[in-house]
Short mmCIF file of C-alpha atoms in Angstrom, two decimals:
data_model
loop_
_atom_site.label_atom_id
_atom_site.label_comp_id
_atom_site.label_asym_id
_atom_site.label_seq_id
_atom_site.Cartn_x
_atom_site.Cartn_y
_atom_site.Cartn_z
CA MET M 86 72.47 5.33 -40.10
CA LEU M 87 74.25 8.44 -38.13
CA LEU M 88 77.22 10.11 -38.21
CA ASP M 89 78.69 13.07 -36.05
CA ALA M 90 80.15 16.27 -37.13
CA GLN M 91 83.57 14.59 -37.70
CA LEU M 92 81.98 12.15 -39.96
CA ARG M 93 82.17 9.25 -37.41
CA TYR M 94 79.65 6.46 -37.16
CA ALA M 95 77.08 7.25 -33.96
CA GLY M 96 74.47 4.98 -35.01
CA MET M 97 72.81 2.65 -37.25
CA ASN M 98 69.80 -0.08 -37.66
CA GLN M 99 70.01 -3.36 -38.05
CA ALA M 100 68.89 -2.99 -42.08
CA TYR M 101 72.05 -1.21 -42.11
CA LEU M 102 74.28 -3.72 -40.58
CA ASP M 103 72.62 -6.30 -42.61
CA VAL M 104 73.06 -5.07 -46.00
CA THR M 105 76.75 -3.42 -44.90
CA HIS M 106 77.76 -7.23 -43.35
CA ARG M 107 79.18 -5.18 -40.08
CA THR M 108 78.96 -5.23 -36.57
CA ARG M 109 77.62 -2.29 -34.36
CA GLU M 110 80.73 -2.55 -32.63
CA ALA M 111 83.04 -2.90 -35.26
CA LEU M 112 81.62 0.67 -36.73
CA LEU M 113 81.04 3.04 -33.68
CA GLY M 114 83.30 5.38 -33.65
CA GLN M 115 85.13 5.01 -36.97
CA PRO M 116 85.17 7.38 -39.98
CA VAL M 117 82.69 6.10 -42.65
CA MET M 118 85.34 7.48 -45.40
CA GLN M 119 87.61 4.86 -43.90
CA ALA M 120 84.96 2.21 -43.25
CA PHE M 121 84.11 2.00 -46.82
CA ASP M 122 86.46 2.84 -49.45
CA ALA M 123 84.07 2.61 -52.92
CA GLY M 124 85.96 -0.29 -53.95
CA PRO M 125 88.52 -0.81 -56.84
CA GLY M 126 87.78 0.41 -60.60
CA GLU M 127 88.07 3.60 -62.55
CA GLU M 128 85.07 5.24 -61.04
CA ALA M 129 85.79 4.59 -57.46
CA PRO M 130 87.64 7.77 -56.17
CA GLU M 131 85.04 10.15 -57.98
CA ASN M 132 82.09 7.88 -56.17
CA ALA M 133 83.73 8.46 -52.84
CA LYS M 134 84.54 12.02 -53.44
CA GLN M 135 80.75 12.72 -54.33
CA LEU M 136 79.91 11.36 -51.30
CA ALA M 137 82.57 13.00 -49.02
CA ALA M 138 80.99 16.06 -51.10
CA SER M 139 77.30 15.82 -50.26
CA PHE M 140 78.30 15.25 -46.38
CA GLU M 141 80.31 18.58 -46.42
CA LYS M 142 77.66 20.41 -47.98
CA VAL M 143 75.08 19.47 -45.08
CA LEU M 144 77.69 20.42 -42.79
CA THR M 145 78.46 23.90 -44.24
CA THR M 146 74.73 24.90 -45.52
CA GLY M 147 73.09 23.02 -42.81
CA GLN M 148 70.56 22.22 -45.73
CA PRO M 149 69.65 18.26 -46.61
CA ASP M 150 71.38 16.88 -49.64
CA HIS M 151 70.29 14.39 -51.83
CA LEU M 152 72.17 11.81 -54.08
CA ALA M 153 69.59 10.48 -56.37
CA VAL M 154 72.07 7.38 -57.63
CA LEU M 155 75.41 6.44 -55.61
CA HIS M 156 77.22 3.58 -57.18
CA TYR M 157 79.42 2.53 -53.95
CA PRO M 158 80.05 -1.34 -53.60
CA ILE M 159 80.04 -3.27 -50.24
CA PRO M 160 83.39 -4.98 -49.20
CA ILE M 161 82.73 -8.12 -47.81
CA GLU M 162 85.23 -10.55 -46.33
CA GLN M 163 85.64 -13.91 -47.35
CA ALA M 164 85.95 -17.27 -45.24
CA ASP M 165 89.65 -17.44 -46.55
CA GLY M 166 90.06 -13.62 -45.22
CA THR M 167 90.08 -12.28 -49.03
CA VAL M 168 87.41 -9.50 -49.70
CA ALA M 169 85.24 -9.38 -52.56
CA TYR M 170 83.45 -6.44 -53.42
CA ASP M 171 79.06 -6.22 -53.61
CA ASP M 172 78.31 -4.05 -56.15
CA ARG M 173 75.73 -1.59 -55.17
CA TYR M 174 73.72 1.58 -56.08
CA TRP M 175 72.02 3.22 -53.43
CA SER M 176 69.61 6.83 -53.61
CA CYS M 177 70.70 8.79 -50.38
CA THR M 178 69.38 11.26 -48.46
CA HIS M 179 71.70 13.19 -45.97
CA THR M 180 69.75 15.44 -43.26
CA PRO M 181 71.32 17.48 -40.64
CA ILE M 182 70.51 17.15 -36.90
CA LYS M 183 71.08 20.48 -35.14
CA ASP M 184 71.56 21.56 -31.41
CA ALA M 185 70.05 24.35 -29.88
CA GLU M 186 72.14 27.12 -31.45
CA GLY M 187 71.88 25.88 -35.05
CA ARG M 188 74.66 24.15 -34.99
CA VAL M 189 74.82 20.86 -37.59
CA THR M 190 76.07 17.96 -34.98
CA HIS M 191 75.22 15.03 -36.82
CA ILE M 192 74.17 13.99 -40.03
CA LEU M 193 71.28 11.39 -40.65
CA GLN M 194 71.77 8.74 -44.04
CA HIS M 195 68.81 7.53 -44.73
CA THR M 196 69.39 4.66 -48.11
CA SER M 197 67.21 3.13 -50.36
CA ASP M 198 69.34 -0.33 -51.90
CA ILE M 199 68.28 0.32 -55.47
CA THR M 200 70.69 -2.05 -57.18
CA GLU M 201 68.04 -4.74 -58.78
CA LEU M 202 66.35 -1.93 -60.07
CA GLU M 203 69.67 -0.56 -61.76
CA ARG M 204 70.34 -4.22 -62.54
CA LEU M 205 66.62 -4.47 -64.44
CA ARG M 206 67.63 -1.20 -66.21
CA ARG M 207 70.46 -2.35 -67.64
CA GLN M 208 68.79 -5.83 -68.68
CA VAL M 209 65.60 -3.94 -70.61
CA GLY M 210 69.05 -1.82 -72.11
CA ARG M 211 70.38 -5.16 -73.62
CA LEU M 212 67.00 -6.06 -75.29
CA ARG M 213 66.10 -5.60 -78.96
CA PRO M 214 64.18 -2.49 -79.37
CA GLU M 215 60.95 -4.64 -80.78
CA ASP M 216 61.48 -6.90 -77.54
CA ALA M 217 61.54 -4.21 -75.09
CA PRO M 218 58.43 -3.34 -73.28
CA SER M 219 57.96 0.68 -74.04
CA ALA M 220 56.41 1.10 -70.59
CA LEU M 221 58.93 -0.67 -68.60
CA ASP M 222 61.98 0.77 -71.09
CA SER M 223 60.14 4.55 -70.31
CA LEU M 224 60.11 4.05 -66.70
CA ILE M 225 63.46 2.03 -66.03
CA GLY M 226 65.63 1.72 -68.98
CA GLY M 227 65.45 4.91 -70.45
CA GLY M 228 63.07 7.63 -68.32
CA MET M 229 63.63 7.56 -64.33
CA PHE M 230 67.17 6.93 -64.04
CA ARG M 231 68.55 9.04 -67.16
CA ARG M 232 66.73 12.01 -65.89
CA ALA M 233 67.72 11.19 -62.03
CA MET M 234 71.69 10.94 -63.19
CA SER M 235 70.81 13.76 -65.29
CA VAL M 236 69.79 16.11 -62.48
CA GLN M 237 72.58 14.60 -60.21
CA ALA M 238 74.92 15.74 -62.68
CA ASP M 239 73.36 19.20 -63.26
CA ASN M 240 73.34 19.57 -59.59
CA ARG M 241 76.85 18.91 -58.96
CA ARG M 242 77.63 21.13 -62.31
CA LEU M 243 76.05 23.86 -61.03
CA GLU M 244 77.24 23.55 -56.94
CA THR M 245 80.96 23.55 -58.46
CA GLU M 246 79.82 26.58 -60.29
CA ARG M 247 78.53 28.27 -57.52
CA ARG M 248 81.58 27.74 -54.97
CA GLN M 249 83.88 28.87 -57.84
CA LEU M 250 81.74 32.15 -58.20
CA LEU M 251 81.71 32.57 -54.20
CA ASP M 252 85.59 32.39 -54.15
CA MET M 253 86.18 34.83 -56.79
CA PHE M 254 83.68 36.91 -54.88
CA MET M 255 85.25 36.19 -51.47
CA GLN M 256 88.85 36.90 -53.25
CA THR M 257 88.13 39.94 -55.38
CA PRO M 258 90.57 43.07 -54.41
CA GLY M 259 88.01 45.23 -54.03
CA PHE M 260 85.26 45.27 -51.20
CA VAL M 261 81.88 43.61 -52.14
CA ALA M 262 78.81 42.92 -49.74
CA VAL M 263 75.37 41.87 -50.26
CA LEU M 264 72.67 43.38 -48.51
CA ASN M 265 69.21 42.01 -47.91
CA GLY M 266 65.60 43.79 -47.74
CA PRO M 267 64.27 47.04 -46.56
CA GLN M 268 66.96 47.20 -43.45
CA HIS M 269 69.93 46.04 -45.78
CA VAL M 270 70.77 43.25 -43.48
CA ILE M 271 74.24 42.19 -44.29
CA GLN M 272 74.08 38.30 -45.64
CA LEU M 273 77.72 38.35 -46.77
CA HIS M 274 80.84 40.32 -47.57
CA ASN M 275 84.22 39.39 -48.65
CA GLY M 276 87.51 40.18 -46.81
CA ALA M 277 88.18 43.53 -48.56
CA TYR M 278 85.09 44.70 -46.53
CA GLY M 279 85.92 42.86 -43.44
CA GLN M 280 89.29 45.12 -43.64
CA LEU M 281 87.60 48.28 -44.32
CA ILE M 282 84.74 47.93 -41.50
CA GLY M 283 87.90 46.64 -38.92
CA HIS M 284 86.97 42.96 -39.27
CA ARG M 285 83.88 43.32 -37.29
CA ASP M 286 81.27 40.22 -36.70
CA VAL M 287 78.16 42.02 -38.98
CA VAL M 288 76.79 39.32 -41.27
CA GLY M 289 73.27 38.76 -40.21
CA LYS M 290 73.41 42.37 -38.79
CA PRO M 291 70.77 45.33 -40.33
CA ILE M 292 73.54 48.04 -41.92
CA ARG M 293 72.62 50.65 -38.89
CA GLU M 294 73.11 47.88 -36.11
CA ALA M 295 76.39 46.98 -38.03
CA LEU M 296 77.79 50.12 -38.75
CA PRO M 297 76.19 53.18 -36.43
CA GLU M 298 78.75 55.49 -37.32
CA LEU M 299 77.48 55.87 -40.53
CA ALA M 300 74.17 57.87 -39.00
CA GLY M 301 74.32 61.17 -40.50
CA GLN M 302 77.05 60.61 -43.74
CA GLY M 303 74.51 59.98 -46.32
CA TYR M 304 75.02 56.29 -46.72
CA TYR M 305 71.82 55.20 -45.04
CA ASP M 306 69.74 57.36 -47.61
CA PHE M 307 71.44 55.94 -50.52
CA LEU M 308 70.79 52.78 -49.77
CA ASP M 309 66.96 53.34 -49.33
CA GLU M 310 66.98 55.37 -52.40
CA VAL M 311 68.73 52.36 -54.61
CA LEU M 312 66.02 50.05 -52.96
CA ALA M 313 63.26 52.47 -53.53
CA THR M 314 63.89 53.60 -56.84
CA GLY M 315 65.74 50.64 -58.30
CA GLU M 316 68.46 53.02 -60.17
CA PRO M 317 72.16 52.18 -59.14
CA PHE M 318 74.04 55.19 -57.14
CA GLN M 319 77.80 55.82 -57.68
CA GLY M 320 79.97 57.28 -55.23
CA ARG M 321 83.64 58.57 -56.27
CA GLN M 322 86.52 59.62 -53.58
CA SER M 323 83.42 59.83 -50.95
CA PRO M 324 84.77 60.22 -47.89
CA VAL M 325 83.48 58.37 -45.08
CA GLN M 326 84.13 58.07 -41.15
CA LEU M 327 84.48 54.74 -39.96
CA GLN M 328 85.58 53.27 -37.00
CA GLN M 329 88.42 50.47 -37.69
CA THR M 330 89.12 49.81 -34.18
CA PRO M 331 86.78 48.67 -31.28
CA ASN M 332 86.19 51.63 -29.38
CA GLY M 333 88.52 53.56 -31.56
CA LEU M 334 88.66 57.29 -32.75
CA LEU M 335 86.70 57.27 -36.57
CA THR M 336 89.23 57.28 -39.19
CA THR M 337 88.66 59.16 -42.65
CA ARG M 338 88.81 56.72 -45.67
CA TYR M 339 87.90 57.75 -49.43
CA LEU M 340 85.85 55.36 -51.40
CA ASN M 341 84.81 54.96 -54.66
CA PHE M 342 82.08 52.51 -55.14
CA ILE M 343 78.65 51.51 -56.55
CA TYR M 344 74.89 50.17 -55.24
CA GLN M 345 73.34 48.23 -57.36
CA PRO M 346 69.62 46.78 -57.20
CA ILE M 347 69.05 42.86 -56.48
CA ARG M 348 66.08 41.56 -58.16
CA ASP M 349 64.42 38.33 -57.72
CA ASP M 350 62.71 36.08 -60.48
CA GLU M 351 59.83 38.37 -60.68
CA GLY M 352 61.73 41.71 -61.02
CA GLN M 353 60.93 42.50 -57.57
CA ILE M 354 63.84 44.71 -55.76
CA VAL M 355 64.78 42.56 -52.85
CA GLY M 356 68.14 43.88 -51.85
CA VAL M 357 71.59 45.76 -52.87
CA PHE M 358 74.78 44.88 -53.83
CA VAL M 359 77.73 47.08 -52.75
CA GLN M 360 81.04 47.11 -54.66
CA GLY M 361 83.72 49.40 -54.32
CA HIS M 362 87.93 50.26 -54.04
CA ASP M 363 89.30 52.03 -50.94
CA VAL M 364 91.45 55.33 -53.15
CA THR M 365 92.60 56.76 -49.61
CA ASP M 366 95.88 56.31 -50.55
CA THR M 367 95.20 58.11 -54.19
CA VAL M 368 93.26 60.73 -52.53
CA GLN M 369 95.86 61.52 -50.03
CA ALA M 370 99.03 61.34 -52.53
CA ALA M 371 96.95 63.50 -54.77
CA GLU M 372 96.46 66.13 -51.63
CA ARG M 373 100.11 65.64 -51.03
CA GLN M 374 101.30 66.47 -54.32
CA LYS M 375 99.21 69.37 -55.07
CA LEU M 376 100.65 70.51 -51.47
CA MET M 377 104.01 69.98 -52.69
CA ILE M 378 103.37 72.10 -56.16
CA ASP M 379 102.09 75.01 -54.39
CA GLU M 380 104.72 74.92 -51.71
CA LEU M 381 107.36 74.85 -54.75
CA ASN M 382 105.61 77.52 -56.36
CA HIS M 383 105.65 79.74 -53.04
CA ARG M 384 109.68 78.74 -52.45
CA VAL M 385 110.24 79.67 -55.95
CA LYS M 386 108.64 82.95 -56.27
CA ASN M 387 110.17 83.56 -52.70
CA THR M 388 113.84 82.64 -54.13
CA LEU M 389 112.96 84.55 -57.40
CA ALA M 390 112.44 87.71 -55.03
CA THR M 391 115.66 87.28 -53.28
CA VAL M 392 117.46 86.52 -56.39
CA GLN M 393 116.13 90.28 -58.02
CA SER M 394 116.63 91.87 -54.15
CA ILE M 395 119.84 90.54 -54.45
CA ALA M 396 121.12 91.60 -57.88
CA MET M 397 119.23 95.35 -57.66
CA GLN M 398 121.39 95.80 -54.75
CA THR M 399 124.53 94.48 -55.68
CA ALA M 400 124.52 96.44 -58.78
CA ARG M 401 123.80 99.72 -56.59
CA SER M 402 126.98 99.11 -54.61
CA HIS M 403 129.26 98.08 -57.73
CA GLU M 404 129.81 99.97 -60.66
CA ASP M 405 132.22 97.93 -62.28
CA PRO M 406 130.81 94.78 -63.87
CA ARG M 407 133.96 92.43 -62.76
CA SER M 408 133.45 93.32 -59.20
CA PHE M 409 129.40 93.21 -59.40
CA ALA M 410 129.81 89.53 -60.76
CA GLU M 411 132.04 88.42 -58.18
CA THR M 412 130.20 89.49 -55.51
CA PHE M 413 126.61 88.69 -56.99
CA GLN M 414 127.81 85.21 -57.19
CA SER M 415 129.39 84.70 -54.05
CA ARG M 416 125.66 85.89 -52.66
CA ILE M 417 123.90 83.57 -55.26
CA LEU M 418 126.32 80.34 -54.47
CA SER M 419 125.47 81.29 -50.37
CA LEU M 420 121.73 80.73 -50.98
CA SER M 421 122.16 77.62 -53.29
CA HIS M 422 124.64 76.45 -50.40
CA THR M 423 121.48 76.55 -47.89
CA HIS M 424 119.21 75.43 -50.23
CA ASP M 425 121.39 72.47 -50.97
CA LEU M 426 121.38 71.73 -47.00
CA LEU M 427 117.53 71.90 -46.98
CA THR M 428 117.19 69.45 -49.95
CA ARG M 429 119.23 66.95 -47.75
CA SER M 430 116.28 66.72 -45.34
CA HIS M 431 113.34 67.11 -47.92
CA TRP M 432 112.87 70.74 -47.20
CA GLU M 433 112.06 70.12 -43.63
CA GLY M 434 114.33 72.44 -42.15
CA ALA M 435 117.85 72.35 -40.68
CA ASP M 436 119.93 73.02 -37.53
CA LEU M 437 121.15 76.12 -36.60
CA ARG M 438 124.95 74.86 -36.31
CA GLU M 439 125.25 73.29 -39.90
CA VAL M 440 123.89 76.41 -41.43
CA LEU M 441 126.64 78.20 -39.61
CA GLU M 442 129.08 75.35 -40.84
CA HIS M 443 127.86 75.80 -44.62
CA GLU M 444 128.44 79.45 -45.05
CA THR M 445 131.71 79.82 -43.13
CA THR M 446 133.58 76.89 -43.74
CA ALA M 447 135.38 78.28 -47.14
CA HIS M 448 137.06 80.84 -44.14
CA GLY M 449 138.68 77.87 -42.59
CA LEU M 450 136.68 76.29 -39.79
CA HIS M 451 140.23 76.33 -37.33
CA ARG M 452 139.45 80.16 -37.18
CA LEU M 453 135.55 79.97 -36.13
CA THR M 454 134.39 78.89 -32.31
CA LEU M 455 130.64 77.73 -32.84
CA ASN M 456 128.99 77.22 -29.57
CA GLY M 457 125.74 76.49 -28.90
CA PRO M 458 122.74 73.97 -28.37
CA ASN M 459 120.86 72.41 -31.15
CA VAL M 460 118.08 74.25 -32.91
CA ALA M 461 115.96 73.11 -35.53
CA LEU M 462 114.86 75.99 -37.85
CA ASP M 463 112.38 75.83 -40.74
CA PRO M 464 113.33 76.32 -44.39
CA ALA M 465 112.62 79.93 -44.90
CA MET M 466 114.62 81.19 -41.37
CA ALA M 467 117.60 78.78 -42.40
CA VAL M 468 117.35 80.77 -45.92
CA SER M 469 117.38 84.07 -44.07
CA LEU M 470 120.22 82.99 -41.47
CA GLY M 471 122.25 81.35 -44.16
CA MET M 472 122.53 84.81 -46.12
CA ILE M 473 123.06 86.82 -42.85
CA PHE M 474 125.89 84.48 -41.96
CA HIS M 475 127.49 84.87 -45.50
CA GLU M 476 127.56 88.63 -45.34
CA LEU M 477 129.02 88.73 -41.66
CA ALA M 478 131.83 85.96 -42.84
CA THR M 479 132.47 87.93 -46.21
CA ASN M 480 132.91 91.31 -44.52
CA ALA M 481 134.98 89.80 -41.81
CA ALA M 482 137.13 88.17 -44.85
CA LYS M 483 137.58 91.79 -45.91
CA TYR M 484 137.81 93.88 -43.35
CA GLY M 485 137.99 91.54 -40.53
CA ALA M 486 139.20 89.20 -37.85
CA LEU M 487 139.27 86.70 -40.87
CA THR M 488 141.63 88.85 -43.15
CA PRO M 489 145.30 87.01 -43.44
CA GLY M 490 146.50 87.08 -39.65
CA ASP M 491 145.61 85.08 -36.62
CA GLY M 492 142.41 86.72 -36.24
CA ARG M 493 138.95 84.51 -35.05
CA VAL M 494 135.50 84.40 -34.93
CA LEU M 495 133.60 83.22 -31.76
CA VAL M 496 129.64 82.80 -32.20
CA ASP M 497 127.46 81.85 -29.43
CA TRP M 498 123.69 81.28 -29.22
CA SER M 499 121.24 80.38 -26.94
CA LEU M 500 117.89 80.06 -26.05
CA ALA M 501 115.74 82.53 -23.96
CA ASP M 502 112.27 82.91 -22.41
CA LEU M 503 111.33 79.12 -23.04
CA THR M 504 107.43 80.25 -23.08
CA ASP M 505 107.91 82.66 -26.04
CA PRO M 506 111.11 81.27 -27.19
CA GLN M 507 113.68 83.50 -28.35
CA LEU M 508 117.06 83.11 -30.22
CA VAL M 509 119.96 85.15 -29.59
CA ILE M 510 123.04 84.65 -31.58
CA PHE M 511 126.22 86.97 -30.79
CA TRP M 512 128.64 86.77 -33.09
CA ARG M 513 131.90 88.61 -31.96
CA GLU M 514 135.07 88.93 -34.29
CA THR M 515 138.53 89.14 -32.09
CA GLY M 516 142.39 89.22 -33.47
CA GLY M 517 141.93 91.11 -36.48
CA PRO M 518 142.31 94.64 -37.38
CA SER M 519 140.68 97.57 -36.03
CA VAL M 520 137.51 98.68 -37.78
CA ALA M 521 135.50 101.75 -37.69
CA GLN M 522 132.00 102.69 -38.42
CA PRO M 523 131.55 102.53 -42.00
CA GLU M 524 130.72 105.93 -43.47
CA ARG M 525 127.88 104.62 -45.66
CA ARG M 526 125.91 101.62 -45.31
CA GLY M 527 126.78 98.83 -47.90
CA PHE M 528 124.36 96.16 -49.22
CA GLY M 529 125.54 93.53 -46.66
CA SER M 530 124.55 95.75 -44.07
CA ARG M 531 121.25 96.40 -45.41
CA LEU M 532 120.43 93.05 -46.05
CA ILE M 533 121.50 91.86 -42.69
CA GLU M 534 118.87 94.59 -41.05
CA ARG M 535 116.20 93.69 -43.73
CA ASN M 536 116.48 89.87 -42.96
CA VAL M 537 116.45 90.13 -39.15
CA ARG M 538 113.68 93.04 -38.94
CA HIS M 539 111.79 92.17 -41.97
CA ASP M 540 111.78 88.31 -42.52
CA LEU M 541 112.73 86.90 -39.29
CA ALA M 542 110.68 89.59 -37.29
CA GLY M 543 113.94 90.03 -34.73
CA THR M 544 116.36 93.08 -33.36
CA VAL M 545 120.19 93.44 -34.99
CA GLN M 546 122.70 95.28 -33.24
CA MET M 547 125.92 95.74 -34.87
CA HIS M 548 129.26 97.62 -33.59
CA TYR M 549 132.42 98.67 -35.23
CA ARG M 550 134.96 98.93 -32.12
CA ASP M 551 138.63 98.70 -32.20
CA ASP M 552 139.18 95.42 -30.53
CA GLY M 553 136.81 94.03 -33.51
CA PHE M 554 133.41 93.53 -34.66
CA THR M 555 130.07 92.52 -32.92
CA ALA M 556 126.69 91.78 -33.68
CA GLU M 557 124.01 90.72 -31.56
CA ILE M 558 120.91 88.99 -33.43
CA ALA M 559 117.73 88.27 -31.58
CA ILE M 560 114.95 86.61 -33.44
CA PRO M 561 111.47 84.71 -32.36
CA LEU M 562 111.15 81.36 -32.82
CA ASN M 563 107.26 80.75 -32.89
CA LYS M 564 106.69 83.01 -35.83
CA GLU M 565 105.63 82.20 -39.25
CA VAL M 566 108.25 83.31 -41.31
CA GLY M 567 107.16 83.70 -45.23
#
């Protein structure tokens, strides 16, 4: 009889109709597993499962399958409408029929009714040993059937184990692939390998055709070497350029992998087994960690140098230990405030207005007017400007507009020359006591000038006038500040 790919009857000969007691019209188009259900009994579900598995194997592999012995009763409707089962044994061959593209479109089942042979085997099995003909017992009772049943059981066991092994192969978290022959034709790969290469249709293609972007990266040579020498090749954190999207740019991935030779029964090398893991995330995390450690070391050195400079300059300006301690502590706190501000942004930078507010809030924001656009500062620039604003605010609180009274501080800033951006900050004090040019430059003035000119590569002009102190600072925004 003939089944289509959905296991529905497409045709049968008269012998099949005679043995099943059915008509052609009753069977055509009917699913075979519904037309015959293997009957009652404990063995029935397993018998039906065995038959269905054979059909599925033919559809999946495109290869014939054989059932040496299949116990499958035939239901026969009686005159009174009841159904009786005619106990039958069969030997079956299932052969695929394919179209021009190689797809299985039908299954041809050829069966031999071996029921009488099975009954004879059972009769022989019931004879006493001295009464049983030894040749017949060897042929029917003990030999042929037992061998056929044993081979069939082994085949089913091996098929189950093969499927389990294939499932494990396909579901392993690492990528795996089987490459065949000197051209390294990709015979099989799992989902992780498909994800790595961008889910391309590569099965049946040589590696050089399937993954042409590997040319010049050494991987073809590694495979050739394994095939030629029989020695495995192992790579650790090896960079590879892959095109993971159609017509997309090459992406760098890092792989731990091993190429192992595959040998046939005679020991000849016939292919390469590829197995590995994509460790890109691990490699990139290690690189980020190293970068962060290097950056941390750089920042700590800079901070320690700044603290050392503050300590030395403050000591020069304050002979009294108590005065030194107060001034030094305030400057270290200023540095700490700016670091706190940068920590909130994971040291990616800070906004100019935030830095100004952070360094002047202790003097009362109602006495300060801040006016200007949002300006993003990198970490080094934020630290330097934070210390500058701290010194300006401290001097204003000691001698200028932020002393007790009605004085105010106006801070305006703007961006000039957008092709080569410059940040211009204008600090102006008003309403406070008159100020005069100091007889000597204190540490605060030196710190401001040093930070602007040395650290920020800018310029600063400070004026002490009767109507209040002013400072104009201009710094470039495109300079690397270290």
